[in-house]
Short mmCIF file of C-alpha atoms and ligand atoms in Angstrom, two decimals:
data_model
loop_
_atom_site.label_atom_id
_atom_site.label_comp_id
_atom_site.label_asym_id
_atom_site.label_seq_id
_atom_site.Cartn_x
_atom_site.Cartn_y
_atom_site.Cartn_z
CA MET D 405 70.93 -170.46 -8.21
CA GLU D 406 69.74 -166.98 -9.22
CA TYR D 407 68.79 -166.70 -12.89
CA GLU D 408 68.48 -163.71 -15.17
CA ALA D 409 66.00 -163.78 -18.04
CA VAL D 410 67.02 -162.70 -21.54
CA ILE D 411 64.18 -161.70 -23.85
CA GLY D 412 63.98 -160.63 -27.50
CA LEU D 413 60.80 -159.89 -29.42
CA GLU D 414 59.84 -160.14 -33.07
CA ILE D 415 56.82 -157.88 -33.44
CA HIS D 416 54.61 -158.22 -36.51
CA VAL D 417 52.56 -155.10 -37.16
CA GLN D 418 49.96 -154.67 -39.87
CA LEU D 419 50.63 -151.24 -41.29
CA LYS D 420 47.71 -149.06 -42.37
CA ALA D 421 47.81 -149.03 -46.17
CA LYS D 422 44.94 -148.65 -48.60
CA SER D 423 46.07 -151.54 -50.79
CA LYS D 424 48.12 -154.68 -50.32
CA VAL D 425 51.90 -154.49 -50.24
CA PHE D 426 52.54 -156.09 -53.65
CA ALA D 427 49.11 -155.75 -55.32
CA GLY D 428 46.53 -153.05 -56.05
CA THR D 429 43.69 -154.87 -54.28
CA PRO D 430 42.33 -153.05 -51.21
CA ALA D 431 43.58 -154.17 -47.81
CA GLY D 432 40.87 -154.50 -45.19
CA PHE D 433 39.35 -156.31 -42.27
CA GLY D 434 35.92 -157.82 -41.66
CA GLU D 435 34.91 -158.37 -45.31
CA GLU D 436 33.23 -161.54 -46.54
CA PRO D 437 35.91 -164.19 -47.20
CA ASN D 438 37.93 -164.01 -50.43
CA LEU D 439 36.68 -160.63 -51.66
CA LEU D 440 40.01 -158.80 -51.26
CA ILE D 441 41.86 -160.83 -53.86
CA ASP D 442 43.21 -160.48 -57.38
CA PRO D 443 45.48 -162.53 -59.67
CA THR D 444 48.63 -161.36 -57.86
CA VAL D 445 47.31 -162.18 -54.40
CA LEU D 446 46.24 -165.61 -55.67
CA ALA D 447 49.57 -166.07 -57.50
CA LEU D 448 47.87 -166.94 -60.78
CA PRO D 449 50.36 -167.71 -63.57
CA GLY D 450 51.83 -164.56 -65.08
CA ALA D 451 50.65 -162.19 -62.34
CA LEU D 452 53.50 -159.97 -61.13
CA PRO D 453 53.92 -158.05 -57.87
CA VAL D 454 54.02 -154.24 -57.82
CA LEU D 455 55.42 -152.59 -54.71
CA ASN D 456 53.07 -150.29 -52.75
CA ARG D 457 54.73 -146.93 -52.04
CA GLU D 458 52.53 -146.35 -48.97
CA SER D 459 53.79 -149.57 -47.34
CA VAL D 460 57.41 -148.58 -47.95
CA GLU D 461 56.99 -145.02 -46.71
CA LYS D 462 55.14 -146.08 -43.55
CA SER D 463 57.98 -148.51 -42.78
CA MET D 464 60.53 -145.76 -43.34
CA LYS D 465 58.56 -143.47 -41.03
CA PHE D 466 58.82 -146.06 -38.28
CA GLY D 467 62.57 -146.13 -38.83
CA LEU D 468 62.75 -142.35 -38.53
CA MET D 469 60.67 -142.40 -35.33
CA ILE D 470 63.20 -144.77 -33.68
CA ASP D 471 66.31 -142.98 -34.92
CA ALA D 472 67.25 -145.98 -37.03
CA LYS D 473 70.12 -146.13 -39.42
CA MET D 474 68.34 -146.07 -42.78
CA PRO D 475 69.95 -148.22 -45.48
CA THR D 476 70.35 -146.56 -48.87
CA ILE D 477 69.27 -149.73 -50.68
CA SER D 478 66.75 -152.35 -49.65
CA ARG D 479 65.97 -155.66 -51.37
CA TRP D 480 63.28 -158.36 -51.56
CA SER D 481 63.62 -162.08 -50.90
CA ARG D 482 61.48 -165.15 -51.24
CA LYS D 483 61.04 -167.28 -48.13
CA ASN D 484 59.94 -170.66 -49.41
CA TYR D 485 57.50 -172.86 -47.54
CA PHE D 486 54.55 -175.01 -48.48
CA TYR D 487 51.34 -174.36 -46.63
CA PRO D 488 47.91 -173.38 -47.96
CA ASP D 489 47.79 -170.05 -46.11
CA SER D 490 50.15 -168.76 -48.83
CA PRO D 491 48.94 -169.22 -52.41
CA LYS D 492 52.43 -168.59 -53.80
CA ASN D 493 54.31 -171.25 -51.83
CA TYR D 494 56.62 -168.49 -50.78
CA GLN D 495 56.37 -165.25 -48.84
CA ILE D 496 57.95 -162.06 -50.12
CA THR D 497 60.04 -160.72 -47.28
CA GLN D 498 63.46 -159.20 -46.58
CA LEU D 499 66.72 -160.42 -45.11
CA ALA D 500 67.82 -158.57 -41.98
CA GLU D 501 70.83 -157.05 -43.73
CA GLU D 502 68.69 -155.80 -46.65
CA ALA D 503 65.76 -154.57 -44.54
CA ILE D 504 64.08 -151.22 -45.11
CA VAL D 505 64.88 -150.17 -41.51
CA GLY D 506 68.33 -150.69 -39.98
CA PRO D 507 69.41 -150.67 -36.31
CA GLY D 508 67.67 -148.19 -34.01
CA GLU D 509 66.45 -147.84 -30.46
CA VAL D 510 63.18 -147.44 -28.62
CA GLU D 511 62.82 -145.59 -25.32
CA ILE D 512 60.67 -147.46 -22.81
CA GLU D 513 59.17 -146.59 -19.44
CA LEU D 514 59.03 -149.21 -16.69
CA PRO D 515 56.16 -149.11 -14.21
CA GLY D 516 56.86 -146.52 -11.46
CA PRO D 517 56.48 -147.12 -7.69
CA SER D 518 52.87 -145.91 -8.05
CA ARG D 519 50.60 -144.76 -10.85
CA ASN D 520 51.35 -141.14 -9.99
CA VAL D 521 55.10 -141.43 -10.28
CA MET D 522 57.11 -141.69 -13.47
CA GLY D 523 58.96 -144.98 -13.82
CA GLU D 524 62.54 -145.57 -14.92
CA HIS D 525 63.26 -144.95 -18.62
CA LYS D 526 65.71 -147.00 -20.67
CA LYS D 527 66.50 -147.78 -24.28
CA ILE D 528 66.03 -151.11 -26.02
CA ARG D 529 68.00 -151.68 -29.21
CA ILE D 530 66.15 -152.66 -32.36
CA ASN D 531 68.14 -154.93 -34.66
CA HIS D 532 66.17 -154.00 -37.80
CA ALA D 533 62.61 -153.91 -39.16
CA HIS D 534 61.70 -155.57 -42.43
CA LEU D 535 58.70 -155.36 -44.69
CA GLU D 536 56.81 -158.46 -45.76
CA GLU D 537 53.38 -159.73 -46.71
CA ASP D 538 50.86 -161.33 -44.39
CA VAL D 539 49.35 -164.73 -45.14
CA GLY D 540 45.73 -165.92 -45.45
CA LYS D 541 43.65 -167.46 -42.71
CA LEU D 542 42.79 -171.14 -42.36
CA THR D 543 39.77 -172.49 -40.51
CA HIS D 544 39.65 -176.21 -39.74
CA GLY D 545 36.53 -178.11 -38.73
CA GLY D 546 35.32 -181.67 -39.15
CA ASN D 547 36.85 -182.94 -42.36
CA THR D 548 36.80 -179.56 -44.11
CA SER D 549 39.40 -176.83 -44.07
CA LEU D 550 38.54 -173.38 -45.33
CA VAL D 551 40.91 -170.71 -46.52
CA ASP D 552 40.32 -166.96 -46.67
CA TYR D 553 42.88 -164.92 -48.63
CA ASN D 554 41.55 -161.48 -47.63
CA ARG D 555 44.51 -160.99 -45.28
CA ALA D 556 47.03 -162.51 -47.70
CA GLY D 557 49.36 -159.86 -49.03
CA THR D 558 48.54 -157.14 -46.50
CA THR D 559 51.49 -155.08 -45.28
CA LEU D 560 53.42 -156.44 -42.31
CA LEU D 561 56.37 -154.75 -40.70
CA GLU D 562 58.41 -157.15 -38.57
CA ILE D 563 60.30 -155.30 -35.85
CA VAL D 564 63.12 -157.39 -34.37
CA THR D 565 64.67 -156.37 -31.05
CA GLU D 566 68.08 -157.23 -29.66
CA PRO D 567 67.88 -159.58 -26.66
CA ASP D 568 67.97 -156.52 -24.37
CA MET D 569 65.05 -157.18 -22.06
CA HIS D 570 65.32 -159.03 -18.76
CA SER D 571 61.78 -159.21 -17.40
CA ALA D 572 58.20 -159.55 -18.58
CA GLU D 573 57.67 -155.93 -17.44
CA GLU D 574 60.40 -154.70 -19.80
CA ALA D 575 58.93 -156.66 -22.72
CA VAL D 576 55.46 -155.24 -22.08
CA ALA D 577 56.92 -151.73 -21.70
CA LEU D 578 58.66 -152.13 -25.07
CA LEU D 579 55.41 -153.22 -26.72
CA ASN D 580 53.59 -150.26 -25.17
CA ALA D 581 56.27 -147.86 -26.39
CA ILE D 582 56.17 -149.28 -29.92
CA ILE D 583 52.37 -149.12 -29.97
CA MET D 584 52.52 -145.44 -28.91
CA ILE D 585 54.99 -144.65 -31.70
CA LEU D 586 53.05 -146.50 -34.40
CA ARG D 587 49.76 -144.87 -33.40
CA ALA D 588 51.22 -141.38 -33.03
CA ALA D 589 52.77 -141.55 -36.50
CA GLY D 590 49.54 -142.94 -38.00
CA LEU D 591 51.27 -146.16 -39.09
CA SER D 592 48.98 -148.70 -37.45
CA ASP D 593 46.06 -148.82 -35.01
CA CYS D 594 47.78 -151.79 -33.31
CA ASP D 595 44.44 -153.38 -32.42
CA MET D 596 45.63 -156.69 -30.98
CA GLU D 597 42.11 -158.14 -30.99
CA LYS D 598 42.02 -157.69 -34.76
CA GLY D 599 45.43 -159.33 -35.07
CA GLN D 600 47.08 -156.06 -36.14
CA LEU D 601 49.97 -156.70 -33.76
CA ARG D 602 51.35 -160.16 -32.96
CA CYS D 603 54.49 -160.98 -31.12
CA ASP D 604 56.97 -163.86 -31.28
CA THR D 605 58.51 -164.00 -27.84
CA ASN D 606 62.06 -165.39 -27.41
CA VAL D 607 63.17 -166.32 -23.92
CA SER D 608 66.28 -167.81 -22.34
CA VAL D 609 67.66 -167.75 -18.81
CA ARG D 610 71.27 -167.63 -17.60
CA PRO D 611 72.97 -167.55 -14.21
CA ALA D 612 72.65 -164.02 -12.83
CA GLY D 613 75.79 -161.99 -13.47
CA THR D 614 76.89 -163.96 -16.57
CA GLN D 615 76.75 -162.48 -20.07
CA GLU D 616 76.49 -165.53 -22.38
CA LEU D 617 73.41 -165.98 -24.55
CA ARG D 618 71.99 -169.40 -23.79
CA THR D 619 69.63 -171.56 -25.82
CA ARG D 620 66.25 -169.88 -26.26
CA THR D 621 62.71 -170.94 -26.95
CA GLU D 622 60.30 -168.99 -29.11
CA MET D 623 56.60 -168.58 -28.41
CA LYS D 624 54.89 -167.75 -31.72
CA ASN D 625 52.09 -165.27 -32.34
CA VAL D 626 51.20 -164.26 -28.81
CA ASN D 627 48.42 -161.76 -29.36
CA SER D 628 47.81 -159.87 -26.12
CA LEU D 629 49.97 -157.95 -23.66
CA THR D 630 48.82 -160.21 -20.83
CA GLY D 631 49.72 -163.21 -22.98
CA VAL D 632 53.24 -161.85 -23.52
CA ARG D 633 53.69 -161.15 -19.81
CA ASN D 634 52.36 -164.52 -18.66
CA CYS D 635 54.15 -166.65 -21.24
CA ILE D 636 57.49 -164.99 -20.40
CA ASN D 637 57.02 -165.54 -16.66
CA PHE D 638 55.99 -169.15 -17.22
CA GLU D 639 58.92 -169.80 -19.52
CA ILE D 640 61.47 -168.23 -17.13
CA LYS D 641 60.28 -170.55 -14.34
CA ARG D 642 60.19 -173.60 -16.59
CA GLN D 643 63.72 -173.08 -17.93
CA ALA D 644 65.20 -172.24 -14.52
CA ALA D 645 63.63 -175.40 -13.05
CA ALA D 646 65.03 -177.48 -15.92
CA TYR D 647 68.56 -176.12 -15.32
CA GLU D 648 68.15 -176.82 -11.60
CA ARG D 649 67.38 -180.45 -12.47
CA GLY D 650 70.55 -180.57 -14.54
CA GLU D 651 68.66 -180.71 -17.85
CA THR D 652 69.41 -178.69 -20.97
CA ILE D 653 66.98 -176.49 -22.88
CA VAL D 654 66.31 -177.41 -26.50
CA GLN D 655 65.89 -174.65 -29.04
CA GLU D 656 62.31 -174.99 -30.16
CA THR D 657 59.11 -173.23 -31.08
CA ARG D 658 56.57 -173.43 -28.29
CA GLY D 659 52.89 -172.64 -28.25
CA TRP D 660 51.18 -170.55 -25.61
CA ASN D 661 47.93 -171.75 -24.10
CA ALA D 662 46.29 -168.71 -22.51
CA GLU D 663 43.69 -170.89 -20.77
CA THR D 664 46.11 -173.14 -18.88
CA GLY D 665 48.81 -170.47 -18.65
CA HIS D 666 51.41 -172.96 -19.95
CA THR D 667 53.76 -173.07 -22.91
CA TYR D 668 54.04 -176.40 -24.74
CA SER D 669 56.48 -177.87 -27.23
CA MET D 670 55.35 -177.51 -30.87
CA ARG D 671 58.30 -178.22 -33.12
CA SER D 672 62.04 -177.91 -33.23
CA LYS D 673 63.00 -174.52 -34.59
CA GLU D 674 63.50 -174.32 -38.33
CA ASN D 675 66.71 -172.70 -39.51
CA ALA D 676 67.02 -170.02 -42.16
CA HIS D 677 68.39 -172.56 -44.68
CA ASP D 678 65.17 -174.59 -44.37
CA TYR D 679 63.41 -171.72 -46.11
CA ARG D 680 65.87 -171.55 -49.03
CA TYR D 681 65.79 -167.73 -49.07
CA PHE D 682 66.71 -166.27 -52.46
CA PRO D 683 66.34 -162.84 -54.08
CA ASP D 684 62.93 -162.18 -55.62
CA PRO D 685 63.57 -161.63 -59.35
CA ASP D 686 60.19 -159.89 -59.84
CA LEU D 687 60.90 -156.86 -57.66
CA MET D 688 63.42 -154.05 -58.06
CA PRO D 689 65.47 -152.99 -55.04
CA VAL D 690 64.35 -149.75 -53.37
CA LYS D 691 66.85 -146.89 -53.37
CA VAL D 692 66.51 -144.50 -50.46
CA ASP D 693 68.05 -141.02 -50.54
CA ASP D 694 68.26 -138.17 -48.02
CA ALA D 695 65.70 -136.02 -49.84
CA TRP D 696 63.10 -138.78 -49.52
CA LEU D 697 63.92 -139.33 -45.84
CA GLN D 698 63.73 -135.61 -45.12
CA ARG D 699 60.37 -135.33 -46.85
CA LEU D 700 58.99 -138.12 -44.68
CA ALA D 701 60.60 -136.81 -41.50
CA ALA D 702 58.82 -133.50 -42.01
CA THR D 703 55.45 -135.26 -41.70
CA LEU D 704 56.23 -137.00 -38.41
CA PRO D 705 55.01 -135.98 -34.95
CA GLU D 706 57.22 -135.42 -31.91
CA ARG D 707 58.22 -138.67 -30.16
CA PRO D 708 55.71 -139.45 -27.39
CA PHE D 709 58.19 -139.40 -24.48
CA ASP D 710 59.75 -136.15 -25.77
CA ARG D 711 56.31 -134.60 -25.84
CA GLN D 712 55.65 -135.84 -22.30
CA ARG D 713 58.87 -134.24 -21.01
CA ARG D 714 57.95 -131.00 -22.79
CA TYR D 715 54.46 -130.90 -21.25
CA MET D 716 55.92 -131.48 -17.78
CA ALA D 717 58.68 -128.88 -18.18
CA ASP D 718 56.93 -126.13 -20.17
CA TYR D 719 53.36 -126.45 -18.94
CA LYS D 720 54.08 -127.84 -15.46
CA LEU D 721 51.54 -130.61 -16.05
CA PRO D 722 51.65 -133.40 -13.46
CA TYR D 723 52.96 -136.78 -14.67
CA THR D 724 49.54 -138.44 -14.23
CA VAL D 725 47.91 -135.86 -16.50
CA THR D 726 50.59 -136.25 -19.19
CA SER D 727 50.27 -140.03 -19.13
CA VAL D 728 46.60 -139.71 -20.06
CA LEU D 729 47.36 -137.30 -22.92
CA ILE D 730 50.54 -138.75 -24.42
CA PRO D 731 49.33 -142.10 -25.79
CA ASP D 732 46.67 -140.29 -27.86
CA LEU D 733 48.08 -137.87 -30.44
CA GLN D 734 44.63 -136.46 -31.28
CA LEU D 735 44.12 -135.63 -27.62
CA CYS D 736 47.50 -133.86 -27.55
CA GLU D 737 46.62 -131.93 -30.68
CA TYR D 738 43.29 -130.89 -29.17
CA PHE D 739 45.08 -129.76 -26.00
CA GLU D 740 47.64 -127.75 -27.94
CA ALA D 741 45.00 -126.19 -30.20
CA SER D 742 43.05 -125.09 -27.13
CA LEU D 743 46.17 -123.61 -25.52
CA LYS D 744 46.98 -121.79 -28.73
CA ALA D 745 43.53 -120.20 -28.73
CA CYS D 746 43.75 -118.93 -25.17
CA GLY D 747 47.34 -119.36 -24.07
CA LYS D 748 46.35 -119.29 -20.43
CA ASN D 749 46.56 -121.88 -17.72
CA PRO D 750 47.63 -125.15 -19.36
CA GLN D 751 46.80 -127.06 -16.15
CA GLN D 752 43.23 -125.77 -16.16
CA THR D 753 42.91 -126.62 -19.87
CA ALA D 754 44.23 -130.16 -19.28
CA ASN D 755 41.93 -130.62 -16.28
CA PHE D 756 38.82 -129.67 -18.24
CA LEU D 757 39.94 -131.92 -21.06
CA ILE D 758 40.59 -134.95 -18.85
CA ASN D 759 37.94 -134.54 -16.16
CA GLU D 760 35.05 -133.15 -18.17
CA ILE D 761 35.50 -133.93 -21.86
CA LEU D 762 36.92 -137.45 -21.43
CA ARG D 763 34.17 -138.24 -18.93
CA GLU D 764 31.49 -137.18 -21.46
CA LEU D 765 33.22 -139.19 -24.20
CA ALA D 766 33.41 -142.28 -21.99
CA ALA D 767 29.64 -141.94 -21.47
CA ILE D 768 29.18 -142.15 -25.26
CA GLY D 769 31.09 -145.45 -25.37
CA PRO D 770 34.54 -147.03 -25.08
CA GLU D 771 35.35 -146.35 -28.74
CA ALA D 772 34.55 -142.61 -28.58
CA THR D 773 37.47 -140.37 -29.52
CA ILE D 774 38.23 -136.70 -29.05
CA ALA D 775 37.06 -136.12 -32.62
CA GLN D 776 33.53 -136.62 -31.25
CA SER D 777 33.85 -133.85 -28.66
CA ARG D 778 30.90 -131.46 -28.91
CA ILE D 779 33.18 -128.71 -27.66
CA ALA D 780 35.87 -127.47 -30.04
CA PRO D 781 39.36 -126.65 -28.69
CA GLU D 782 38.71 -122.91 -29.16
CA ALA D 783 35.43 -123.17 -27.23
CA LEU D 784 37.23 -124.89 -24.35
CA ALA D 785 39.75 -122.05 -24.44
CA GLY D 786 36.81 -119.65 -24.05
CA LEU D 787 35.76 -121.43 -20.87
CA VAL D 788 39.29 -121.42 -19.43
CA GLU D 789 39.48 -117.71 -20.19
CA VAL D 790 36.37 -116.72 -18.24
CA VAL D 791 37.47 -118.80 -15.23
CA GLU D 792 40.93 -117.20 -15.39
CA ALA D 793 39.40 -113.71 -15.60
CA GLY D 794 37.33 -114.46 -12.49
CA THR D 795 34.08 -113.92 -14.41
CA ILE D 796 32.78 -117.23 -13.05
CA SER D 797 33.98 -119.53 -10.28
CA LYS D 798 35.33 -123.04 -10.88
CA GLN D 799 32.09 -124.37 -9.44
CA GLN D 800 30.04 -122.36 -11.94
CA ALA D 801 32.39 -123.48 -14.72
CA LYS D 802 31.14 -127.06 -14.30
CA GLU D 803 27.58 -125.88 -14.85
CA VAL D 804 28.64 -123.83 -17.88
CA PHE D 805 30.58 -126.81 -19.24
CA ALA D 806 27.52 -129.09 -19.01
CA GLU D 807 25.47 -126.49 -20.89
CA MET D 808 28.21 -126.07 -23.53
CA TRP D 809 28.25 -129.83 -24.08
CA THR D 810 24.48 -130.10 -24.57
CA SER D 811 23.75 -126.86 -26.43
CA GLY D 812 27.05 -126.31 -28.25
CA LYS D 813 26.92 -122.62 -27.27
CA PRO D 814 30.09 -120.73 -26.30
CA ALA D 815 30.80 -120.13 -22.60
CA ALA D 816 30.31 -116.36 -22.83
CA ALA D 817 26.80 -116.71 -24.30
CA ILE D 818 25.75 -119.15 -21.56
CA ILE D 819 27.07 -116.88 -18.81
CA GLU D 820 25.17 -113.96 -20.31
CA GLU D 821 21.92 -115.92 -20.68
CA LYS D 822 21.98 -117.35 -17.18
CA GLY D 823 23.24 -114.17 -15.59
CA LEU D 824 26.07 -116.16 -14.03
CA SER D 825 28.70 -113.48 -14.23
CA GLN D 826 30.44 -112.77 -10.95
CA SER D 827 30.15 -109.11 -10.16
CA ASN D 828 33.45 -107.32 -10.28
CA ASP D 829 31.78 -104.04 -9.34
CA SER D 830 33.75 -103.28 -6.18
CA GLY D 831 31.47 -100.38 -5.11
CA ALA D 832 28.42 -102.64 -4.85
CA LEU D 833 30.50 -105.36 -3.23
CA GLU D 834 31.90 -102.98 -0.62
CA ALA D 835 28.39 -101.92 0.33
CA ILE D 836 27.39 -105.56 0.84
CA ILE D 837 30.52 -106.23 2.91
CA ASP D 838 29.90 -103.17 5.06
CA THR D 839 26.38 -104.39 5.79
CA VAL D 840 27.64 -107.85 6.76
CA LEU D 841 30.36 -106.43 9.00
CA ALA D 842 27.91 -104.08 10.70
CA ASP D 843 25.42 -106.88 11.41
CA ALA D 844 25.03 -107.28 15.21
CA LYS D 845 25.16 -111.09 14.99
CA ASN D 846 28.70 -110.87 13.55
CA ILE D 847 30.25 -108.82 16.37
CA SER D 848 31.89 -111.82 18.01
CA LEU D 849 33.08 -113.22 14.66
CA VAL D 850 34.76 -109.92 13.79
CA ALA D 851 36.39 -109.83 17.21
CA ALA D 852 37.66 -113.40 16.76
CA ILE D 853 39.22 -112.58 13.39
CA LYS D 854 40.87 -109.47 14.73
CA GLY D 855 42.13 -111.59 17.64
CA GLY D 856 43.98 -113.81 15.14
CA ASN D 857 41.46 -116.56 14.28
CA ASP D 858 41.98 -116.44 10.53
CA ARG D 859 39.63 -119.31 9.77
CA ALA D 860 36.65 -117.39 11.08
CA ILE D 861 36.86 -115.17 8.01
CA ASN D 862 35.29 -117.96 5.96
CA ALA D 863 31.99 -117.60 7.77
CA LEU D 864 31.90 -113.92 6.77
CA LYS D 865 32.82 -114.72 3.16
CA GLY D 866 29.95 -117.16 3.02
CA GLN D 867 27.52 -114.48 4.15
CA VAL D 868 28.87 -112.00 1.59
CA MET D 869 28.62 -114.50 -1.28
CA LYS D 870 25.06 -115.30 -0.23
CA ALA D 871 24.09 -111.65 -0.10
CA ALA D 872 25.67 -111.14 -3.54
CA LYS D 873 23.64 -114.11 -4.82
CA GLY D 874 26.79 -116.02 -5.74
CA LYS D 875 27.87 -113.45 -8.29
CA ALA D 876 30.76 -112.00 -6.33
CA ASN D 877 34.31 -112.91 -7.22
CA PRO D 878 35.63 -114.90 -4.20
CA ALA D 879 39.15 -113.50 -4.55
CA GLN D 880 37.81 -109.96 -4.56
CA VAL D 881 35.58 -110.63 -1.52
CA ASP D 882 38.59 -111.98 0.33
CA ALA D 883 40.73 -108.96 -0.53
CA ILE D 884 38.12 -106.36 0.47
CA LEU D 885 37.20 -108.18 3.71
CA ARG D 886 40.84 -108.45 4.77
CA ALA D 887 41.46 -104.79 3.96
CA LYS D 888 38.49 -103.73 6.07
CA LEU D 889 39.41 -106.00 9.00
CA ALA D 890 43.07 -105.06 9.04
P1 ADP K 283 66.43 -166.09 -35.97
O1 ADP K 283 67.09 -165.49 -37.17
O2 ADP K 283 66.74 -167.50 -35.74
O3 ADP K 283 64.98 -165.77 -35.86
P2 ADP K 283 67.60 -163.96 -34.47
O4 ADP K 283 69.02 -163.96 -34.06
O5 ADP K 283 67.20 -163.09 -35.60
O6 ADP K 283 67.15 -165.43 -34.71
O7 ADP K 283 66.76 -163.57 -33.21
C1 ADP K 283 65.38 -163.61 -33.19
C2 ADP K 283 64.93 -162.99 -31.88
O8 ADP K 283 65.39 -163.76 -30.78
C3 ADP K 283 65.47 -161.60 -31.65
O9 ADP K 283 64.44 -160.80 -31.12
C4 ADP K 283 66.58 -161.80 -30.65
O10 ADP K 283 66.73 -160.67 -29.82
C5 ADP K 283 66.08 -162.96 -29.84
N1 ADP K 283 67.16 -163.77 -29.25
C6 ADP K 283 68.28 -164.19 -29.85
N2 ADP K 283 69.03 -164.91 -29.01
C7 ADP K 283 68.36 -164.95 -27.83
C8 ADP K 283 68.61 -165.57 -26.56
N3 ADP K 283 69.66 -166.30 -26.32
N4 ADP K 283 67.68 -165.39 -25.59
C9 ADP K 283 66.58 -164.67 -25.81
N5 ADP K 283 66.28 -164.08 -26.97
C10 ADP K 283 67.15 -164.22 -27.98
MG1 MG K 284 63.12 -164.93 -36.62
#
């Protein structure tokens, strides 16, 4: 039988916030264990939580970026469980129906037929996104277990999708789209290696063409895109094979072993009532009004796919070029600042940015960002301008670029210093062209061109450029030669 996969994701994102979500202690990564703590984080008697405005506003910004319905009131709950990664014996979180972000949708792009061709776009519904606190980290070894509460209490946004995805590719595309949005809006760096984005992956399969939702399994805390892709594909095969054998699937939490590429049974899934959710009496509800939403909306960037469509339509940038720019807002801002300074030739500007500047940055190291460019957007505009004006050729522009990168001087100064300027003095150029045309060794070439061999004109151009010591404007040489040969 043919099966169709049904996939829903619960994505946990650490939001960028200076302090923890319910305490004033700094939030951070890579500190010595148990430095980022205070009485509230440790749940010492009498310590009370205080809600962090930055955590709330960053969550709301995510909601605005995905066109979510924003609830006017949002509340806090305690999810009770007993495990030493949480000093409180409960986690402060939110019920779906009281979450800070209501239903919305995320546009995704599926892989195209090749890297140069845009793939199909579709929308995946988001059920809600709720704000909660992260837990500490346990390390087990020998007969000791260690606990580090630095991560405890840091801001987590849990984004829950509807079961709208039907392949590993769609799930990965959704994650990529969400990462782009969170980065563009400055909400999270989404560094999966640092655990800033983890994903619970829910998978079921059903006979193709049917609509029922069948029993699902949940793979907890998968922490790489490859992991998500592989665990979904494994799970689809495993469940389909089980149905083929006439077995049923049990609802359970499964682990993912990246080394063997298998999922394995961990425990039967706990139900909401196991956690005895109840309202947290220490925290006031949050009231959200339109003025607040509008203030936040005004700080948000354009949605990445909207920006991509705009670059393709308004600037005629090829898809491949836009897909390099779009995931990096700083790169887009650099590009737009450069265009603003010169306003000419967006393609040329994007080409210099991608081919020259990104190459130099890659040579610095994989972490280098556009902020480290030694050439400011306005200076790049200066280079585009002189190429557009025909002052230097594209070939010479590469030389000028290299010099700009090392010396930090503007293009015009370098051209002046090196005497690179193409001569636009048509009198001098005409004299050179006349000499070349009159040269006895060119008689047969001239005859060939006049006889219709258009390609032969290149040989003459080469001679003219050489005689002009490379300073002639190729377009001008072409025009004068053709006029004289006509
Ligand atoms: P719970 O409250 O038990 O965690 P939810 O209904 O909130 O369950 O769903 C959790 C996640 O599982 C969501 O991302 C949802 O889209 C997904 N999901 C729900 N039912 C299915 C199913 N039958 N197959 C695949 N994914 C599912
Ligand atoms: Mg859940």
